[in-house]
Amino acid sequence: MPEGHTIHRLAEDHLDRFGGGAVRVTSPQGKFSDSAALLDGRVFESVDAHGKHLFLGFGEDTGWVHIHLGLFGKVAFGDAPAPPPTDTVRLRIASGTAYMDLRGPTTCALITEPEKRAIHDRLGPDPLRPADDGEKAWARVSRSRTTVAALLMDQKVIAGVGNVYRAEVLFRHGIDPYRAGKDLVRREWDAIWADLVALMREGVRNNRIDTVRPEHTPEAMNRPPRVDDHGGEVYVYRRAQLPCHLCATEIRTAPLAARNLFWCPTCQRN
Ligand SMILES: [Zn+2]
């Protein structure tokens, strides 16, 4: 499942390619055909992203295309002219210069402004939304008996953080992932939030997740770079049984909130 930085990056990429111009909208697969017919030829006005939800705006009277990629959804961009689409393409948007194909999303629906607002209301603050801050999340975290590792994955508490950022941010702050939210202190939460803002912004910029500090890069530590499909340098994510970069303890893994958690039992004792 993509993390929030991927969705915000997709929003920017859509705006770069289609913003302000009229676009052709089709649904080769057929499931979005009626809505596509309403949108076809209209101006692509704006984008928005909140957590793992992407919104493509076609103006107040027309509404928004709400997209959630889920586990299998994929977006592919290309230059015009677009090749004939395959019948797996749920949504194609095309301009004179570029096209986008959406395949396999959990959600692709045309919604109204009030329906969009209702989605925002269900989600926690998103470190990548400039108007959001950690206050609302802290109100829930500080009252919860749930582990901080589970709270970070709960989109109602904080939106956009996925399995990589949760594991890495807890490592960076030396926090035991099994601590209850109510046992965190304000200073720790503020540091986690600020760090997520910085890490996720960098994720949008580079389109990948890097979480190691400058002094822990492969070059600085004279160690081989990480070899992983996901790319990026990390401390603990998918490093089970490998030695911790800082203390050489074996990184541990265990399921938590439906995903595998990774942590260093030595470095994360706070
Ligand atoms: Zn360690």
GROMACS .gro file of C-alpha atoms and ligand atoms in nm:
model
  271
    1MET     CA    1   0.000   0.000   0.000
    2PRO     CA    2   0.152   0.337  -0.097
    3GLU     CA    3   0.219   0.579   0.188
    4GLY     CA    4   0.096   0.936   0.196
    5HIS     CA    5   0.400   1.086   0.025
    6THR     CA    6   0.318   0.885  -0.291
    7ILE     CA    7  -0.036   1.022  -0.302
    8HIS     CA    8   0.077   1.384  -0.255
    9ARG     CA    9   0.336   1.331  -0.525
   10LEU     CA   10   0.065   1.191  -0.756
   11ALA     CA   11  -0.147   1.500  -0.688
   12GLU     CA   12   0.144   1.726  -0.792
   13ASP     CA   13   0.215   1.513  -1.099
   14HIS     CA   14  -0.150   1.537  -1.212
   15LEU     CA   15  -0.152   1.913  -1.165
   16ASP     CA   16   0.174   1.954  -1.360
   17ARG     CA   17   0.039   1.757  -1.654
   18PHE     CA   18  -0.329   1.852  -1.669
   19GLY     CA   19  -0.388   2.159  -1.449
   20GLY     CA   20  -0.590   2.437  -1.614
   21GLY     CA   21  -0.658   2.254  -1.940
   22ALA     CA   22  -0.951   2.066  -2.091
   23VAL     CA   23  -0.901   1.688  -2.080
   24ARG     CA   24  -1.047   1.377  -2.236
   25VAL     CA   25  -1.180   1.138  -1.970
   26THR     CA   26  -1.266   0.775  -2.045
   27SER     CA   27  -1.308   0.443  -1.868
   28PRO     CA   28  -1.185   0.172  -2.106
   29GLN     CA   29  -1.273  -0.095  -1.846
   30GLY     CA   30  -1.628   0.043  -1.825
   31LYS     CA   31  -1.678   0.066  -1.447
   32PHE     CA   32  -1.639   0.446  -1.445
   33SER     CA   33  -1.801   0.514  -1.785
   34ASP     CA   34  -2.104   0.717  -1.674
   35SER     CA   35  -1.893   0.955  -1.464
   36ALA     CA   36  -1.623   0.973  -1.730
   37ALA     CA   37  -1.885   1.087  -1.983
   38LEU     CA   38  -1.981   1.373  -1.747
   39LEU     CA   39  -1.617   1.480  -1.709
   40ASP     CA   40  -1.503   1.439  -2.067
   41GLY     CA   41  -1.396   1.771  -2.223
   42ARG     CA   42  -1.404   1.963  -1.895
   43VAL     CA   43  -1.121   2.162  -1.744
   44PHE     CA   44  -0.898   1.986  -1.491
   45GLU     CA   45  -0.899   2.254  -1.222
   46SER     CA   46  -0.730   2.135  -0.908
   47VAL     CA   47  -0.597   1.851  -0.696
   48ASP     CA   48  -0.605   1.764  -0.331
   49ALA     CA   49  -0.460   1.484  -0.120
   50HIS     CA   50  -0.532   1.376   0.235
   51GLY     CA   51  -0.355   1.071   0.372
   52LYS     CA   52  -0.402   0.796   0.117
   53HIS     CA   53  -0.693   0.968  -0.061
   54LEU     CA   54  -0.639   1.153  -0.388
   55PHE     CA   55  -0.890   1.404  -0.527
   56LEU     CA   56  -0.895   1.538  -0.884
   57GLY     CA   57  -1.102   1.856  -0.911
   58PHE     CA   58  -1.323   1.944  -1.208
   59GLY     CA   59  -1.490   2.255  -1.066
   60GLU     CA   60  -1.758   2.325  -0.811
   61ASP     CA   61  -2.055   2.221  -1.026
   62THR     CA   62  -1.893   1.900  -1.150
   63GLY     CA   63  -1.718   1.768  -0.843
   64TRP     CA   64  -1.413   1.560  -0.764
   65VAL     CA   65  -1.282   1.222  -0.871
   66HIS     CA   66  -1.202   1.045  -0.544
   67ILE     CA   67  -0.928   0.783  -0.578
   68HIS     CA   68  -0.799   0.537  -0.320
   69LEU     CA   69  -0.539   0.300  -0.461
   70GLY     CA   70  -0.573   0.036  -0.192
   71LEU     CA   71  -0.327  -0.251  -0.216
   72PHE     CA   72  -0.330  -0.300  -0.591
   73GLY     CA   73  -0.411   0.034  -0.752
   74LYS     CA   74  -0.156   0.180  -0.994
   75VAL     CA   75  -0.119   0.510  -1.175
   76ALA     CA   76   0.094   0.534  -1.490
   77PHE     CA   77   0.173   0.857  -1.676
   78GLY     CA   78   0.292   0.884  -2.034
   79ASP     CA   79   0.343   1.137  -2.311
   80ALA     CA   80   0.085   1.197  -2.584
   81PRO     CA   81  -0.019   1.039  -2.807
   82ALA     CA   82  -0.164   0.779  -2.569
   83PRO     CA   83  -0.150   0.421  -2.698
   84PRO     CA   84  -0.479   0.229  -2.726
   85PRO     CA   85  -0.576   0.149  -2.365
   86THR     CA   86  -0.599  -0.204  -2.231
   87ASP     CA   87  -0.935  -0.308  -2.085
   88THR     CA   88  -0.789  -0.300  -1.734
   89VAL     CA   89  -0.777   0.080  -1.732
   90ARG     CA   90  -1.047   0.212  -1.498
   91LEU     CA   91  -0.979   0.576  -1.573
   92ARG     CA   92  -0.782   0.744  -1.847
   93ILE     CA   93  -0.722   1.120  -1.849
   94ALA     CA   94  -0.557   1.260  -2.160
   95SER     CA   95  -0.450   1.602  -2.284
   96GLY     CA   96  -0.266   1.712  -2.596
   97THR     CA   97   0.066   1.642  -2.426
   98ALA     CA   98   0.018   1.366  -2.167
   99TYR     CA   99  -0.203   1.087  -2.040
  100MET     CA  100  -0.266   0.901  -1.716
  101ASP     CA  101  -0.398   0.546  -1.675
  102LEU     CA  102  -0.545   0.429  -1.344
  103ARG     CA  103  -0.571   0.053  -1.286
  104GLY     CA  104  -0.706  -0.157  -1.001
  105PRO     CA  105  -0.798   0.111  -0.745
  106THR     CA  106  -1.011   0.031  -0.441
  107THR     CA  107  -1.206   0.351  -0.508
  108CYS     CA  108  -1.258   0.564  -0.818
  109ALA     CA  109  -1.577   0.767  -0.784
  110LEU     CA  110  -1.717   1.104  -0.882
  111ILE     CA  111  -1.820   1.282  -0.561
  112THR     CA  112  -1.962   1.621  -0.461
  113GLU     CA  113  -1.791   1.885  -0.249
  114PRO     CA  114  -1.994   1.788   0.065
  115GLU     CA  115  -1.907   1.422   0.010
  116LYS     CA  116  -1.541   1.520  -0.014
  117ARG     CA  117  -1.569   1.718   0.308
  118ALA     CA  118  -1.714   1.414   0.484
  119ILE     CA  119  -1.405   1.213   0.386
  120HIS     CA  120  -1.174   1.482   0.528
  121ASP     CA  121  -1.379   1.481   0.849
  122ARG     CA  122  -1.322   1.108   0.897
  123LEU     CA  123  -0.944   1.140   0.861
  124GLY     CA  124  -0.685   1.255   1.110
  125PRO     CA  125  -0.444   1.540   1.036
  126ASP     CA  126  -0.193   1.473   0.757
  127PRO     CA  127   0.171   1.581   0.808
  128LEU     CA  128   0.179   1.678   0.439
  129ARG     CA  129  -0.122   1.913   0.452
  130PRO     CA  130   0.018   2.259   0.532
  131ALA     CA  131  -0.287   2.364   0.736
  132ASP     CA  132  -0.277   2.053   0.956
  133ASP     CA  133  -0.089   2.022   1.282
  134GLY     CA  134  -0.043   1.745   1.536
  135GLU     CA  135  -0.287   1.890   1.789
  136LYS     CA  136  -0.594   1.687   1.690
  137ALA     CA  137  -0.386   1.369   1.673
  138TRP     CA  138  -0.234   1.435   2.015
  139ALA     CA  139  -0.582   1.469   2.165
  140ARG     CA  140  -0.652   1.108   2.063
  141VAL     CA  141  -0.304   0.963   2.117
  142SER     CA  142  -0.271   1.103   2.469
  143ARG     CA  143  -0.597   0.937   2.580
  144SER     CA  144  -0.542   0.599   2.420
  145ARG     CA  145  -0.433   0.267   2.572
  146THR     CA  146  -0.348   0.144   2.222
  147THR     CA  147   0.020   0.108   2.131
  148VAL     CA  148   0.183   0.403   1.962
  149ALA     CA  149   0.276   0.173   1.669
  150ALA     CA  150  -0.094   0.093   1.608
  151LEU     CA  151  -0.203   0.456   1.657
  152LEU     CA  152   0.041   0.574   1.390
  153MET     CA  153  -0.125   0.338   1.140
  154ASP     CA  154  -0.480   0.448   1.231
  155GLN     CA  155  -0.587   0.690   0.956
  156LYS     CA  156  -0.851   0.841   1.187
  157VAL     CA  157  -0.572   0.947   1.424
  158ILE     CA  158  -0.306   1.056   1.173
  159ALA     CA  159  -0.345   1.029   0.795
  160GLY     CA  160  -0.083   0.918   0.544
  161VAL     CA  161   0.162   0.734   0.768
  162GLY     CA  162   0.215   0.376   0.654
  163ASN     CA  163   0.426   0.084   0.763
  164VAL     CA  164   0.764   0.229   0.665
  165TYR     CA  165   0.726   0.573   0.823
  166ARG     CA  166   0.577   0.433   1.146
  167ALA     CA  167   0.868   0.194   1.201
  168GLU     CA  168   1.131   0.449   1.107
  169VAL     CA  169   0.999   0.746   1.301
  170LEU     CA  170   0.975   0.536   1.620
  171PHE     CA  171   1.333   0.422   1.573
  172ARG     CA  172   1.454   0.778   1.511
  173HIS     CA  173   1.309   0.882   1.847
  174GLY     CA  174   1.414   0.570   2.037
  175ILE     CA  175   1.053   0.493   2.123
  176ASP     CA  176   0.938   0.143   2.218
  177PRO     CA  177   0.662   0.068   1.964
  178TYR     CA  178   0.455  -0.115   2.229
  179ARG     CA  179   0.421   0.188   2.456
  180ALA     CA  180   0.061   0.301   2.505
  181GLY     CA  181  -0.031   0.634   2.348
  182LYS     CA  182  -0.133   0.773   2.687
  183ASP     CA  183   0.219   0.713   2.819
  184LEU     CA  184   0.380   0.939   2.560
  185VAL     CA  185   0.458   1.290   2.672
  186ARG     CA  186   0.374   1.598   2.470
  187ARG     CA  187   0.736   1.670   2.387
  188GLU     CA  188   0.778   1.322   2.234
  189TRP     CA  189   0.463   1.355   2.024
  190ASP     CA  190   0.564   1.701   1.898
  191ALA     CA  191   0.902   1.561   1.794
  192ILE     CA  192   0.738   1.265   1.613
  193TRP     CA  193   0.499   1.498   1.428
  194ALA     CA  194   0.772   1.743   1.326
  195ASP     CA  195   0.991   1.457   1.208
  196LEU     CA  196   0.707   1.306   1.000
  197VAL     CA  197   0.649   1.644   0.835
  198ALA     CA  198   1.017   1.667   0.737
  199LEU     CA  199   1.060   1.302   0.632
  200MET     CA  200   0.738   1.287   0.431
  201ARG     CA  201   0.811   1.618   0.252
  202GLU     CA  202   1.144   1.474   0.149
  203GLY     CA  203   0.957   1.161   0.038
  204VAL     CA  204   0.735   1.370  -0.192
  205ARG     CA  205   1.040   1.549  -0.335
  206ASN     CA  206   1.245   1.234  -0.401
  207ASN     CA  207   0.950   0.998  -0.462
  208ARG     CA  208   1.103   0.746  -0.222
  209ILE     CA  209   1.149   0.698   0.150
  210ASP     CA  210   1.487   0.773   0.306
  211THR     CA  211   1.499   0.796   0.681
  212VAL     CA  212   1.863   0.767   0.788
  213ARG     CA  213   2.039   1.074   0.925
  214PRO     CA  214   2.340   1.209   0.731
  215GLU     CA  215   2.581   1.040   0.973
  216HIS     CA  216   2.420   0.699   0.902
  217THR     CA  217   2.423   0.691   0.523
  218PRO     CA  218   2.616   0.405   0.356
  219GLU     CA  219   2.891   0.655   0.261
  220ALA     CA  220   2.922   0.801   0.612
  221MET     CA  221   2.929   0.454   0.773
  222ASN     CA  222   3.127   0.286   0.499
  223ARG     CA  223   2.864   0.011   0.465
  224PRO     CA  224   2.699  -0.130   0.154
  225PRO     CA  225   2.377   0.043   0.043
  226ARG     CA  226   2.044  -0.128   0.105
  227VAL     CA  227   1.922  -0.360  -0.168
  228ASP     CA  228   1.541  -0.358  -0.171
  229ASP     CA  229   1.260  -0.308  -0.421
  230HIS     CA  230   1.138  -0.014  -0.217
  231GLY     CA  231   1.470   0.167  -0.245
  232GLY     CA  232   1.572   0.420   0.014
  233GLU     CA  233   1.793   0.396   0.321
  234VAL     CA  234   1.616   0.292   0.642
  235TYR     CA  235   1.705   0.187   0.997
  236VAL     CA  236   1.466  -0.101   1.064
  237TYR     CA  237   1.198  -0.148   0.795
  238ARG     CA  238   1.226  -0.499   0.643
  239ARG     CA  239   1.563  -0.545   0.816
  240ALA     CA  240   1.450  -0.831   1.045
  241GLN     CA  241   1.744  -1.033   1.181
  242LEU     CA  242   1.997  -0.795   1.033
  243PRO     CA  243   2.221  -0.601   1.274
  244CYS     CA  244   2.104  -0.253   1.381
  245HIS     CA  245   2.313   0.018   1.209
  246LEU     CA  246   2.369   0.185   1.546
  247CYS     CA  247   2.413  -0.092   1.804
  248ALA     CA  248   2.439  -0.419   1.602
  249THR     CA  249   2.145  -0.581   1.789
  250GLU     CA  250   1.930  -0.799   1.565
  251ILE     CA  251   1.631  -0.606   1.432
  252ARG     CA  252   1.306  -0.770   1.543
  253THR     CA  253   0.975  -0.810   1.365
  254ALA     CA  254   0.621  -0.893   1.480
  255PRO     CA  255   0.272  -0.835   1.339
  256LEU     CA  256   0.106  -0.521   1.473
  257ALA     CA  257  -0.208  -0.353   1.336
  258ALA     CA  258  -0.224  -0.601   1.046
  259ARG     CA  259   0.127  -0.526   0.920
  260ASN     CA  260   0.475  -0.636   1.019
  261LEU     CA  261   0.639  -0.405   1.265
  262PHE     CA  262   1.017  -0.371   1.277
  263TRP     CA  263   1.221  -0.232   1.565
  264CYS     CA  264   1.550  -0.243   1.752
  265PRO     CA  265   1.496  -0.365   2.111
  266THR     CA  266   1.816  -0.194   2.226
  267CYS     CA  267   1.778   0.148   2.063
  268GLN     CA  268   1.404   0.175   2.128
  269ARG     CA  269   1.364   0.169   2.504
  270ASN     CA  270   1.202   0.506   2.567
  271ZN      ZN  271   1.994  -0.053   1.777
   0.00000   0.00000   0.00000
